[in-house]
CSV table of C-alpha atoms in Angstrom, one decimal:
chain,number,residue,atom,x,y,z
A,123,MET,CA,-2.3,-12.1,-8.7
A,124,PRO,CA,-1.6,-9.5,-5.9
A,125,SER,CA,0.6,-6.7,-6.3
A,126,VAL,CA,4.2,-6.3,-5.1
A,127,PHE,CA,3.0,-2.8,-3.5
A,128,GLY,CA,0.2,-3.8,-2.2
A,129,VAL,CA,1.5,-6.7,-0.5
A,130,LEU,CA,4.3,-4.6,1.0
A,131,THR,CA,1.9,-1.7,1.8
A,132,VAL,CA,-0.5,-4.4,4.4
A,133,ILE,CA,3.2,-5.2,5.6
A,134,THR,CA,4.1,-2.4,6.7
A,135,ALA,CA,1.0,-1.0,8.1
A,136,VAL,CA,0.2,-4.3,9.9
A,137,LEU,CA,3.8,-4.6,11.2
A,138,LEU,CA,2.9,0.0,12.5
A,139,PHE,CA,0.2,-1.8,14.3
A,140,VAL,CA,1.5,-4.4,15.9
A,141,GLY,CA,4.8,-1.9,17.0
A,142,MET,CA,2.2,0.4,18.2
A,143,ILE,CA,0.2,-2.3,20.5
A,144,PHE,CA,4.0,-3.6,22.0
A,145,GLY,CA,4.7,0.4,22.4
A,146,GLU,CA,8.3,-1.3,20.3
A,147,LEU,CA,7.6,1.9,18.3
A,148,ASN,CA,7.9,5.8,19.5
A,149,MET,CA,6.0,7.0,17.3
A,150,ASN,CA,4.0,10.0,17.4
A,151,ILE,CA,0.6,10.1,15.7
A,152,HIS,CA,1.8,12.9,13.1
A,153,GLU,CA,4.5,10.5,12.0
A,154,ILE,CA,1.8,7.6,10.8
A,155,ILE,CA,-0.1,10.1,9.5
A,156,ILE,CA,3.0,11.4,7.3
A,157,LEU,CA,4.1,7.1,6.5
A,158,ILE,CA,0.2,6.8,5.4
A,159,ALA,CA,0.3,9.8,3.2
A,160,VAL,CA,3.5,8.9,1.5
A,161,LEU,CA,1.9,5.3,1.0
A,162,ALA,CA,-1.1,5.9,0.1
A,163,PRO,CA,-0.1,6.8,-3.1
A,164,ILE,CA,1.9,4.7,-4.3
A,165,GLY,CA,-1.1,2.1,-4.0
A,166,LEU,CA,-2.8,4.5,-6.0
A,167,ILE,CA,-0.4,4.7,-8.5
A,168,GLU,CA,0.0,1.1,-8.4
A,169,TYR,CA,-4.1,-0.3,-8.8
A,170,ILE,CA,-4.4,2.7,-11.2
A,171,ILE,CA,-1.1,1.0,-13.5
A,172,TYR,CA,-3.1,-2.6,-12.5
A,173,SER,CA,-6.5,-1.3,-13.8
A,174,TRP,CA,-5.1,0.2,-17.1
A,175,LYS,CA,-2.8,-3.4,-18.5
A,176,ALA,CA,-6.5,-5.4,-17.1
A,177,VAL,CA,-8.2,-3.0,-19.8
A,178,GLN,CA,-5.0,-3.4,-22.4
A,179,LEU,CA,-5.3,-7.1,-21.5
A,180,ALA,CA,-9.5,-7.1,-22.1
A,181,LYS,CA,-9.1,-5.9,-25.2
A,182,TYR,CA,-6.7,-8.0,-26.6
A,183,LYS,CA,-8.3,-10.7,-25.6
A,184,LYS,CA,-11.9,-9.1,-27.9
């Protein structure tokens, strides 16, 4: 089951990429780097929580 934050991060990245291609978003490199720097830790934290829950479920199933 994909996570909400992971899906949102992917959707945001795709929209930014498409926007950059078509030139609708006049973002410079620095803004994109800042956005990635903000989104990446959220995805990482969410991934750690998801992994921890999977480990907990594995422990209970034994």
